[in-house]
């Protein structure tokens, strides 16, 4: 069974190929995705790597969590499922009435 890993504290210069190469030392990498900002397409500093087995994923966590890649100490742990988010996007829920005092 695949093991999906969260990889944080990535340098903005780190490519998906370089990230794949770092994780391939611990087993077969089936997917690599560095997250990008929707508006600017710039890297957001984190991503996900999927290893082919549970044991390879655990080996990668043990071997790479805190390791240096492109001058940054990586944070590597098991990816958690996306929690339910409200479609409103959050923000200020305070409502203003039409009668304001100035």
PDB file of N, CA and C in Angstrom:
ATOM      1  N   UNK A   1       0.842  -1.183   0.000  1.00  0.00           N
ATOM      2  CA  UNK A   1       0.000   0.000   0.000  1.00  0.00           C
ATOM      3  C   UNK A   1       0.887   1.246   0.000  1.00  0.00           C
ATOM      4  N   UNK A   2       0.494   2.251  -0.750  1.00  0.00           N
ATOM      5  CA  UNK A   2       1.258   3.499  -0.850  1.00  0.00           C
ATOM      6  C   UNK A   2       1.271   4.253   0.470  1.00  0.00           C
ATOM      7  N   UNK A   3       2.312   5.032   0.654  1.00  0.00           N
ATOM      8  CA  UNK A   3       2.446   5.884   1.832  1.00  0.00           C
ATOM      9  C   UNK A   3       2.689   7.300   1.344  1.00  0.00           C
ATOM     10  N   UNK A   4       1.736   8.199   1.626  1.00  0.00           N
ATOM     11  CA  UNK A   4       1.851   9.596   1.206  1.00  0.00           C
ATOM     12  C   UNK A   4       2.490  10.398   2.330  1.00  0.00           C
ATOM     13  N   UNK A   5       3.511  11.177   1.975  1.00  0.00           N
ATOM     14  CA  UNK A   5       4.267  11.943   2.951  1.00  0.00           C
ATOM     15  C   UNK A   5       4.146  13.435   2.681  1.00  0.00           C
ATOM     16  N   UNK A   6       4.058  14.199   3.768  1.00  0.00           N
ATOM     17  CA  UNK A   6       4.112  15.657   3.698  1.00  0.00           C
ATOM     18  C   UNK A   6       5.576  16.060   3.809  1.00  0.00           C
ATOM     19  N   UNK A   7       6.012  16.978   2.965  1.00  0.00           N
ATOM     20  CA  UNK A   7       7.383  17.489   3.013  1.00  0.00           C
ATOM     21  C   UNK A   7       7.305  19.008   3.130  1.00  0.00           C
ATOM     22  N   UNK A   8       7.752  19.533   4.255  1.00  0.00           N
ATOM     23  CA  UNK A   8       7.688  20.967   4.495  1.00  0.00           C
ATOM     24  C   UNK A   8       9.059  21.605   4.574  1.00  0.00           C
ATOM     25  N   UNK A   9       9.071  22.926   4.601  1.00  0.00           N
ATOM     26  CA  UNK A   9      10.274  23.754   4.677  1.00  0.00           C
ATOM     27  C   UNK A   9      11.156  23.585   3.442  1.00  0.00           C
ATOM     28  N   UNK A  10      10.517  23.420   2.287  1.00  0.00           N
ATOM     29  CA  UNK A  10      11.264  23.295   1.034  1.00  0.00           C
ATOM     30  C   UNK A  10      11.779  24.658   0.586  1.00  0.00           C
ATOM     31  N   UNK A  11      12.963  24.661   0.020  1.00  0.00           N
ATOM     32  CA  UNK A  11      13.489  25.866  -0.614  1.00  0.00           C
ATOM     33  C   UNK A  11      12.659  26.148  -1.863  1.00  0.00           C
ATOM     34  N   UNK A  12      12.511  27.404  -2.201  1.00  0.00           N
ATOM     35  CA  UNK A  12      11.781  27.750  -3.421  1.00  0.00           C
ATOM     36  C   UNK A  12      12.545  27.305  -4.667  1.00  0.00           C
ATOM     37  N   UNK A  13      13.829  26.967  -4.502  1.00  0.00           N
ATOM     38  CA  UNK A  13      14.649  26.494  -5.616  1.00  0.00           C
ATOM     39  C   UNK A  13      14.576  24.981  -5.817  1.00  0.00           C
ATOM     40  N   UNK A  14      13.952  24.262  -4.890  1.00  0.00           N
ATOM     41  CA  UNK A  14      13.880  22.800  -4.991  1.00  0.00           C
ATOM     42  C   UNK A  14      12.894  22.401  -6.082  1.00  0.00           C
ATOM     43  N   UNK A  15      13.345  21.531  -6.979  1.00  0.00           N
ATOM     44  CA  UNK A  15      12.478  21.038  -8.058  1.00  0.00           C
ATOM     45  C   UNK A  15      11.882  19.691  -7.657  1.00  0.00           C
ATOM     46  N   UNK A  16      10.837  19.290  -8.372  1.00  0.00           N
ATOM     47  CA  UNK A  16      10.236  17.985  -8.118  1.00  0.00           C
ATOM     48  C   UNK A  16      11.232  16.872  -8.420  1.00  0.00           C
ATOM     49  N   UNK A  17      12.080  17.051  -9.430  1.00  0.00           N
ATOM     50  CA  UNK A  17      13.097  16.043  -9.755  1.00  0.00           C
ATOM     51  C   UNK A  17      14.114  15.888  -8.621  1.00  0.00           C
ATOM     52  N   UNK A  18      14.532  17.007  -8.041  1.00  0.00           N
ATOM     53  CA  UNK A  18      15.500  16.954  -6.947  1.00  0.00           C
ATOM     54  C   UNK A  18      14.870  16.313  -5.707  1.00  0.00           C
ATOM     55  N   UNK A  19      13.602  16.623  -5.456  1.00  0.00           N
ATOM     56  CA  UNK A  19      12.899  16.031  -4.322  1.00  0.00           C
ATOM     57  C   UNK A  19      12.740  14.521  -4.527  1.00  0.00           C
ATOM     58  N   UNK A  20      12.395  14.123  -5.741  1.00  0.00           N
ATOM     59  CA  UNK A  20      12.268  12.695  -6.067  1.00  0.00           C
ATOM     60  C   UNK A  20      13.592  11.968  -5.831  1.00  0.00           C
ATOM     61  N   UNK A  21      14.689  12.568  -6.271  1.00  0.00           N
ATOM     62  CA  UNK A  21      16.004  11.945  -6.114  1.00  0.00           C
ATOM     63  C   UNK A  21      16.348  11.731  -4.641  1.00  0.00           C
ATOM     64  N   UNK A  22      15.999  12.686  -3.786  1.00  0.00           N
ATOM     65  CA  UNK A  22      16.281  12.551  -2.355  1.00  0.00           C
ATOM     66  C   UNK A  22      15.497  11.388  -1.752  1.00  0.00           C
ATOM     67  N   UNK A  23      14.248  11.217  -2.177  1.00  0.00           N
ATOM     68  CA  UNK A  23      13.399  10.171  -1.605  1.00  0.00           C
ATOM     69  C   UNK A  23      13.657   8.799  -2.224  1.00  0.00           C
ATOM     70  N   UNK A  24      14.173   8.749  -3.445  1.00  0.00           N
ATOM     71  CA  UNK A  24      14.434   7.460  -4.093  1.00  0.00           C
ATOM     72  C   UNK A  24      15.517   6.656  -3.384  1.00  0.00           C
ATOM     73  N   UNK A  25      16.306   7.291  -2.541  1.00  0.00           N
ATOM     74  CA  UNK A  25      17.309   6.577  -1.747  1.00  0.00           C
ATOM     75  C   UNK A  25      16.652   5.620  -0.753  1.00  0.00           C
ATOM     76  N   UNK A  26      15.351   5.829  -0.491  1.00  0.00           N
ATOM     77  CA  UNK A  26      14.641   5.026   0.505  1.00  0.00           C
ATOM     78  C   UNK A  26      13.622   4.082  -0.115  1.00  0.00           C
ATOM     79  N   UNK A  27      13.489   4.088  -1.432  1.00  0.00           N
ATOM     80  CA  UNK A  27      12.563   3.175  -2.093  1.00  0.00           C
ATOM     81  C   UNK A  27      11.984   3.775  -3.358  1.00  0.00           C
ATOM     82  N   UNK A  28      10.913   3.155  -3.831  1.00  0.00           N
ATOM     83  CA  UNK A  28      10.270   3.566  -5.075  1.00  0.00           C
ATOM     84  C   UNK A  28       9.321   4.732  -4.826  1.00  0.00           C
ATOM     85  N   UNK A  29       9.540   5.815  -5.543  1.00  0.00           N
ATOM     86  CA  UNK A  29       8.682   6.998  -5.451  1.00  0.00           C
ATOM     87  C   UNK A  29       7.650   6.912  -6.569  1.00  0.00           C
ATOM     88  N   UNK A  30       6.366   6.941  -6.198  1.00  0.00           N
ATOM     89  CA  UNK A  30       5.318   6.845  -7.214  1.00  0.00           C
ATOM     90  C   UNK A  30       4.759   8.196  -7.628  1.00  0.00           C
ATOM     91  N   UNK A  31       4.929   9.241  -6.781  1.00  0.00           N
ATOM     92  CA  UNK A  31       4.409  10.562  -7.131  1.00  0.00           C
ATOM     93  C   UNK A  31       5.130  11.633  -6.320  1.00  0.00           C
ATOM     94  N   UNK A  32       5.358  12.782  -6.937  1.00  0.00           N
ATOM     95  CA  UNK A  32       5.950  13.944  -6.272  1.00  0.00           C
ATOM     96  C   UNK A  32       5.165  15.167  -6.714  1.00  0.00           C
ATOM     97  N   UNK A  33       4.780  16.011  -5.753  1.00  0.00           N
ATOM     98  CA  UNK A  33       4.045  17.233  -6.087  1.00  0.00           C
ATOM     99  C   UNK A  33       4.477  18.342  -5.141  1.00  0.00           C
ATOM    100  N   UNK A  34       5.070  19.406  -5.693  1.00  0.00           N
ATOM    101  CA  UNK A  34       5.370  20.607  -4.919  1.00  0.00           C
ATOM    102  C   UNK A  34       4.221  21.573  -5.156  1.00  0.00           C
ATOM    103  N   UNK A  35       3.612  22.022  -4.079  1.00  0.00           N
ATOM    104  CA  UNK A  35       2.442  22.886  -4.184  1.00  0.00           C
ATOM    105  C   UNK A  35       2.857  24.294  -4.606  1.00  0.00           C
ATOM    106  N   UNK A  36       2.011  24.900  -5.456  1.00  0.00           N
ATOM    107  CA  UNK A  36       2.284  26.234  -5.976  1.00  0.00           C
ATOM    108  C   UNK A  36       1.118  27.165  -5.684  1.00  0.00           C
ATOM    109  N   UNK A  37       1.440  28.445  -5.561  1.00  0.00           N
ATOM    110  CA  UNK A  37       0.425  29.474  -5.383  1.00  0.00           C
ATOM    111  C   UNK A  37      -0.419  29.556  -6.652  1.00  0.00           C
ATOM    112  N   UNK A  38      -1.722  29.596  -6.495  1.00  0.00           N
ATOM    113  CA  UNK A  38      -2.630  29.640  -7.655  1.00  0.00           C
ATOM    114  C   UNK A  38      -2.440  30.885  -8.513  1.00  0.00           C
ATOM    115  N   UNK A  39      -2.176  31.999  -7.869  1.00  0.00           N
ATOM    116  CA  UNK A  39      -2.099  33.266  -8.599  1.00  0.00           C
ATOM    117  C   UNK A  39      -0.739  33.517  -9.232  1.00  0.00           C
ATOM    118  N   UNK A  40       0.326  33.164  -8.523  1.00  0.00           N
ATOM    119  CA  UNK A  40       1.668  33.494  -9.005  1.00  0.00           C
ATOM    120  C   UNK A  40       2.425  32.300  -9.581  1.00  0.00           C
ATOM    121  N   UNK A  41       1.933  31.101  -9.348  1.00  0.00           N
ATOM    122  CA  UNK A  41       2.596  29.848  -9.755  1.00  0.00           C
ATOM    123  C   UNK A  41       3.958  29.665  -9.092  1.00  0.00           C
ATOM    124  N   UNK A  42       4.223  30.415  -8.028  1.00  0.00           N
ATOM    125  CA  UNK A  42       5.465  30.259  -7.275  1.00  0.00           C
ATOM    126  C   UNK A  42       5.297  29.129  -6.262  1.00  0.00           C
ATOM    127  N   UNK A  43       6.375  28.403  -5.957  1.00  0.00           N
ATOM    128  CA  UNK A  43       6.291  27.328  -4.961  1.00  0.00           C
ATOM    129  C   UNK A  43       5.862  27.877  -3.604  1.00  0.00           C
ATOM    130  N   UNK A  44       5.104  27.068  -2.864  1.00  0.00           N
ATOM    131  CA  UNK A  44       4.614  27.488  -1.552  1.00  0.00           C
ATOM    132  C   UNK A  44       5.489  26.978  -0.411  1.00  0.00           C
ATOM    133  N   UNK A  45       6.543  26.203  -0.726  1.00  0.00           N
ATOM    134  CA  UNK A  45       7.463  25.754   0.313  1.00  0.00           C
ATOM    135  C   UNK A  45       7.112  24.416   0.932  1.00  0.00           C
ATOM    136  N   UNK A  46       6.139  23.716   0.353  1.00  0.00           N
ATOM    137  CA  UNK A  46       5.826  22.374   0.836  1.00  0.00           C
ATOM    138  C   UNK A  46       5.299  21.539  -0.311  1.00  0.00           C
ATOM    139  N   UNK A  47       5.260  20.242  -0.084  1.00  0.00           N
ATOM    140  CA  UNK A  47       4.774  19.346  -1.120  1.00  0.00           C
ATOM    141  C   UNK A  47       4.475  17.972  -0.555  1.00  0.00           C
ATOM    142  N   UNK A  48       4.241  17.025  -1.452  1.00  0.00           N
ATOM    143  CA  UNK A  48       3.893  15.666  -1.063  1.00  0.00           C
ATOM    144  C   UNK A  48       4.677  14.678  -1.917  1.00  0.00           C
ATOM    145  N   UNK A  49       5.118  13.612  -1.272  1.00  0.00           N
ATOM    146  CA  UNK A  49       5.810  12.522  -1.952  1.00  0.00           C
ATOM    147  C   UNK A  49       5.079  11.244  -1.589  1.00  0.00           C
ATOM    148  N   UNK A  50       4.801  10.409  -2.582  1.00  0.00           N
ATOM    149  CA  UNK A  50       4.163   9.121  -2.329  1.00  0.00           C
ATOM    150  C   UNK A  50       5.176   8.017  -2.577  1.00  0.00           C
ATOM    151  N   UNK A  51       5.385   7.207  -1.546  1.00  0.00           N
ATOM    152  CA  UNK A  51       6.281   6.052  -1.632  1.00  0.00           C
ATOM    153  C   UNK A  51       5.430   4.815  -1.904  1.00  0.00           C
ATOM    154  N   UNK A  52       6.027   3.791  -2.519  1.00  0.00           N
ATOM    155  CA  UNK A  52       5.243   2.633  -2.956  1.00  0.00           C
ATOM    156  C   UNK A  52       4.794   1.724  -1.817  1.00  0.00           C
ATOM    157  N   UNK A  53       5.507   1.727  -0.684  1.00  0.00           N
ATOM    158  CA  UNK A  53       5.093   0.879   0.441  1.00  0.00           C
ATOM    159  C   UNK A  53       5.152   1.660   1.745  1.00  0.00           C
ATOM    160  N   UNK A  54       4.451   1.130   2.726  1.00  0.00           N
ATOM    161  CA  UNK A  54       4.429   1.711   4.066  1.00  0.00           C
ATOM    162  C   UNK A  54       5.841   1.751   4.657  1.00  0.00           C
ATOM    163  N   UNK A  55       6.579   0.651   4.521  1.00  0.00           N
ATOM    164  CA  UNK A  55       7.919   0.578   5.127  1.00  0.00           C
ATOM    165  C   UNK A  55       8.893   1.549   4.455  1.00  0.00           C
ATOM    166  N   UNK A  56       8.770   1.735   3.141  1.00  0.00           N
ATOM    167  CA  UNK A  56       9.625   2.714   2.459  1.00  0.00           C
ATOM    168  C   UNK A  56       9.294   4.126   2.922  1.00  0.00           C
ATOM    169  N   UNK A  57       8.016   4.403   3.130  1.00  0.00           N
ATOM    170  CA  UNK A  57       7.609   5.711   3.630  1.00  0.00           C
ATOM    171  C   UNK A  57       8.167   5.992   5.009  1.00  0.00           C
ATOM    172  N   UNK A  58       8.106   4.990   5.882  1.00  0.00           N
ATOM    173  CA  UNK A  58       8.644   5.161   7.230  1.00  0.00           C
ATOM    174  C   UNK A  58      10.158   5.340   7.199  1.00  0.00           C
ATOM    175  N   UNK A  59      10.836   4.618   6.303  1.00  0.00           N
ATOM    176  CA  UNK A  59      12.288   4.778   6.162  1.00  0.00           C
ATOM    177  C   UNK A  59      12.628   6.187   5.687  1.00  0.00           C
ATOM    178  N   UNK A  60      11.838   6.721   4.763  1.00  0.00           N
ATOM    179  CA  UNK A  60      12.066   8.079   4.264  1.00  0.00           C
ATOM    180  C   UNK A  60      11.838   9.114   5.362  1.00  0.00           C
ATOM    181  N   UNK A  61      10.812   8.916   6.174  1.00  0.00           N
ATOM    182  CA  UNK A  61      10.564   9.834   7.294  1.00  0.00           C
ATOM    183  C   UNK A  61      11.760   9.823   8.235  1.00  0.00           C
ATOM    184  N   UNK A  62      12.205   8.627   8.620  1.00  0.00           N
ATOM    185  CA  UNK A  62      13.333   8.510   9.550  1.00  0.00           C
ATOM    186  C   UNK A  62      14.624   9.063   8.956  1.00  0.00           C
ATOM    187  N   UNK A  63      14.814   8.902   7.655  1.00  0.00           N
ATOM    188  CA  UNK A  63      16.051   9.332   7.028  1.00  0.00           C
ATOM    189  C   UNK A  63      16.100  10.789   6.620  1.00  0.00           C
ATOM    190  N   UNK A  64      14.944  11.379   6.332  1.00  0.00           N
ATOM    191  CA  UNK A  64      14.950  12.735   5.770  1.00  0.00           C
ATOM    192  C   UNK A  64      14.370  13.815   6.678  1.00  0.00           C
ATOM    193  N   UNK A  65      13.632  13.452   7.718  1.00  0.00           N
ATOM    194  CA  UNK A  65      13.090  14.477   8.606  1.00  0.00           C
ATOM    195  C   UNK A  65      14.255  15.188   9.299  1.00  0.00           C
ATOM    196  N   UNK A  66      14.394  16.467   9.061  1.00  0.00           N
ATOM    197  CA  UNK A  66      15.490  17.257   9.611  1.00  0.00           C
ATOM    198  C   UNK A  66      16.721  17.305   8.721  1.00  0.00           C
ATOM    199  N   UNK A  67      16.716  16.551   7.619  1.00  0.00           N
ATOM    200  CA  UNK A  67      17.866  16.532   6.702  1.00  0.00           C
ATOM    201  C   UNK A  67      17.902  17.810   5.869  1.00  0.00           C
ATOM    202  N   UNK A  68      19.095  18.163   5.409  1.00  0.00           N
ATOM    203  CA  UNK A  68      19.290  19.367   4.606  1.00  0.00           C
ATOM    204  C   UNK A  68      19.057  19.078   3.125  1.00  0.00           C
ATOM    205  N   UNK A  69      18.245  19.905   2.487  1.00  0.00           N
ATOM    206  CA  UNK A  69      18.065  19.862   1.037  1.00  0.00           C
ATOM    207  C   UNK A  69      18.006  21.302   0.547  1.00  0.00           C
ATOM    208  N   UNK A  70      18.924  21.679  -0.307  1.00  0.00           N
ATOM    209  CA  UNK A  70      19.016  23.046  -0.835  1.00  0.00           C
ATOM    210  C   UNK A  70      19.097  24.095   0.271  1.00  0.00           C
ATOM    211  N   UNK A  71      19.840  23.763   1.337  1.00  0.00           N
ATOM    212  CA  UNK A  71      20.057  24.728   2.412  1.00  0.00           C
ATOM    213  C   UNK A  71      18.932  24.840   3.415  1.00  0.00           C
ATOM    214  N   UNK A  72      17.942  23.975   3.349  1.00  0.00           N
ATOM    215  CA  UNK A  72      16.815  24.009   4.291  1.00  0.00           C
ATOM    216  C   UNK A  72      16.692  22.657   4.982  1.00  0.00           C
ATOM    217  N   UNK A  73      16.335  22.660   6.272  1.00  0.00           N
ATOM    218  CA  UNK A  73      16.094  21.420   7.004  1.00  0.00           C
ATOM    219  C   UNK A  73      14.657  20.981   6.767  1.00  0.00           C
ATOM    220  N   UNK A  74      14.502  19.839   6.120  1.00  0.00           N
ATOM    221  CA  UNK A  74      13.178  19.349   5.746  1.00  0.00           C
ATOM    222  C   UNK A  74      12.357  18.914   6.953  1.00  0.00           C
ATOM    223  N   UNK A  75      11.057  19.089   6.842  1.00  0.00           N
ATOM    224  CA  UNK A  75      10.096  18.497   7.756  1.00  0.00           C
ATOM    225  C   UNK A  75       9.379  17.417   6.966  1.00  0.00           C
ATOM    226  N   UNK A  76       9.522  16.170   7.390  1.00  0.00           N
ATOM    227  CA  UNK A  76       8.901  15.054   6.677  1.00  0.00           C
ATOM    228  C   UNK A  76       8.079  14.253   7.667  1.00  0.00           C
ATOM    229  N   UNK A  77       6.796  14.100   7.380  1.00  0.00           N
ATOM    230  CA  UNK A  77       5.945  13.243   8.196  1.00  0.00           C
ATOM    231  C   UNK A  77       4.799  12.690   7.358  1.00  0.00           C
ATOM    232  N   UNK A  78       4.016  11.830   7.965  1.00  0.00           N
ATOM    233  CA  UNK A  78       2.904  11.218   7.254  1.00  0.00           C
ATOM    234  C   UNK A  78       1.875  12.288   6.907  1.00  0.00           C
ATOM    235  N   UNK A  79       1.430  12.278   5.664  1.00  0.00           N
ATOM    236  CA  UNK A  79       0.423  13.254   5.236  1.00  0.00           C
ATOM    237  C   UNK A  79      -0.904  12.919   5.899  1.00  0.00           C
ATOM    238  N   UNK A  80      -1.607  13.945   6.325  1.00  0.00           N
ATOM    239  CA  UNK A  80      -2.934  13.765   6.924  1.00  0.00           C
ATOM    240  C   UNK A  80      -3.986  14.118   5.891  1.00  0.00           C
ATOM    241  N   UNK A  81      -5.154  13.491   5.990  1.00  0.00           N
ATOM    242  CA  UNK A  81      -6.224  13.840   5.045  1.00  0.00           C
ATOM    243  C   UNK A  81      -6.651  15.294   5.227  1.00  0.00           C
ATOM    244  N   UNK A  82      -7.060  15.905   4.139  1.00  0.00           N
ATOM    245  CA  UNK A  82      -7.538  17.278   4.175  1.00  0.00           C
ATOM    246  C   UNK A  82      -8.789  17.339   5.031  1.00  0.00           C
ATOM    247  N   UNK A  83      -8.788  18.230   6.019  1.00  0.00           N
ATOM    248  CA  UNK A  83      -9.955  18.367   6.885  1.00  0.00           C
ATOM    249  C   UNK A  83     -11.045  19.127   6.150  1.00  0.00           C
ATOM    250  N   UNK A  84     -12.259  18.902   6.580  1.00  0.00           N
ATOM    251  CA  UNK A  84     -13.385  19.608   5.961  1.00  0.00           C
ATOM    252  C   UNK A  84     -13.227  21.105   6.174  1.00  0.00           C
ATOM    253  N   UNK A  85     -13.305  21.826   5.083  1.00  0.00           N
ATOM    254  CA  UNK A  85     -13.202  23.278   5.151  1.00  0.00           C
ATOM    255  C   UNK A  85     -14.521  23.871   4.692  1.00  0.00           C
ATOM    256  N   UNK A  86     -14.875  25.010   5.270  1.00  0.00           N
ATOM    257  CA  UNK A  86     -16.104  25.658   4.844  1.00  0.00           C
ATOM    258  C   UNK A  86     -15.898  26.279   3.468  1.00  0.00           C
ATOM    259  N   UNK A  87     -16.904  26.248   2.612  1.00  0.00           N
ATOM    260  CA  UNK A  87     -16.753  26.800   1.269  1.00  0.00           C
ATOM    261  C   UNK A  87     -16.618  28.313   1.242  1.00  0.00           C
ATOM    262  N   UNK A  88     -16.918  28.972   2.361  1.00  0.00           N
ATOM    263  CA  UNK A  88     -16.864  30.427   2.384  1.00  0.00           C
ATOM    264  C   UNK A  88     -15.440  30.958   2.433  1.00  0.00           C
ATOM    265  N   UNK A  89     -14.487  30.122   2.834  1.00  0.00           N
ATOM    266  CA  UNK A  89     -13.112  30.578   2.911  1.00  0.00           C
ATOM    267  C   UNK A  89     -12.785  31.282   4.212  1.00  0.00           C
ATOM    268  N   UNK A  90     -13.706  31.278   5.149  1.00  0.00           N
ATOM    269  CA  UNK A  90     -13.437  31.888   6.444  1.00  0.00           C
ATOM    270  C   UNK A  90     -13.460  33.391   6.353  1.00  0.00           C
ATOM    271  N   UNK A  91     -12.673  34.019   7.195  1.00  0.00           N
ATOM    272  CA  UNK A  91     -12.606  35.474   7.172  1.00  0.00           C
ATOM    273  C   UNK A  91     -13.538  36.101   8.184  1.00  0.00           C
ATOM    274  N   UNK A  92     -13.757  37.371   8.031  1.00  0.00           N
ATOM    275  CA  UNK A  92     -14.569  38.128   8.966  1.00  0.00           C
ATOM    276  C   UNK A  92     -16.046  37.823   8.746  1.00  0.00           C
ATOM    277  N   UNK A  93     -16.684  37.321   9.785  1.00  0.00           N
ATOM    278  CA  UNK A  93     -18.111  36.998   9.675  1.00  0.00           C
ATOM    279  C   UNK A  93     -18.986  38.110  10.229  1.00  0.00           C
ATOM    280  N   UNK A  94     -18.383  39.214  10.653  1.00  0.00           N
ATOM    281  CA  UNK A  94     -19.138  40.333  11.206  1.00  0.00           C
ATOM    282  C   UNK A  94     -19.945  41.003  10.100  1.00  0.00           C
ATOM    283  N   UNK A  95     -21.183  41.225  10.364  1.00  0.00           N
ATOM    284  CA  UNK A  95     -22.071  41.872   9.392  1.00  0.00           C
ATOM    285  C   UNK A  95     -22.246  43.345   9.767  1.00  0.00           C
ATOM    286  N   UNK A  96     -22.266  44.178   8.774  1.00  0.00           N
ATOM    287  CA  UNK A  96     -22.444  45.601   9.011  1.00  0.00           C
ATOM    288  C   UNK A  96     -23.872  45.998   8.646  1.00  0.00           C
ATOM    289  N   UNK A  97     -24.449  46.820   9.491  1.00  0.00           N
ATOM    290  CA  UNK A  97     -25.779  47.332   9.168  1.00  0.00           C
ATOM    291  C   UNK A  97     -25.629  48.575   8.297  1.00  0.00           C
ATOM    292  N   UNK A  98     -26.718  48.972   7.676  1.00  0.00           N
ATOM    293  CA  UNK A  98     -26.670  50.135   6.799  1.00  0.00           C
ATOM    294  C   UNK A  98     -26.507  51.434   7.575  1.00  0.00           C
ATOM    295  N   UNK A  99     -26.923  51.433   8.824  1.00  0.00           N
ATOM    296  CA  UNK A  99     -26.814  52.666   9.605  1.00  0.00           C
ATOM    297  C   UNK A  99     -25.505  52.641  10.396  1.00  0.00           C
ATOM    298  N   UNK A 100     -24.535  53.368   9.895  1.00  0.00           N
ATOM    299  CA  UNK A 100     -23.240  53.463  10.569  1.00  0.00           C
ATOM    300  C   UNK A 100     -23.103  54.848  11.178  1.00  0.00           C
ATOM    301  N   UNK A 101     -22.432  54.904  12.278  1.00  0.00           N
ATOM    302  CA  UNK A 101     -22.155  56.198  12.895  1.00  0.00           C
ATOM    303  C   UNK A 101     -20.755  56.627  12.514  1.00  0.00           C
ATOM    304  N   UNK A 102     -20.619  57.871  12.133  1.00  0.00           N
ATOM    305  CA  UNK A 102     -19.293  58.399  11.786  1.00  0.00           C
ATOM    306  C   UNK A 102     -18.928  59.511  12.693  1.00  0.00           C
TER     307      UNK A 102
END
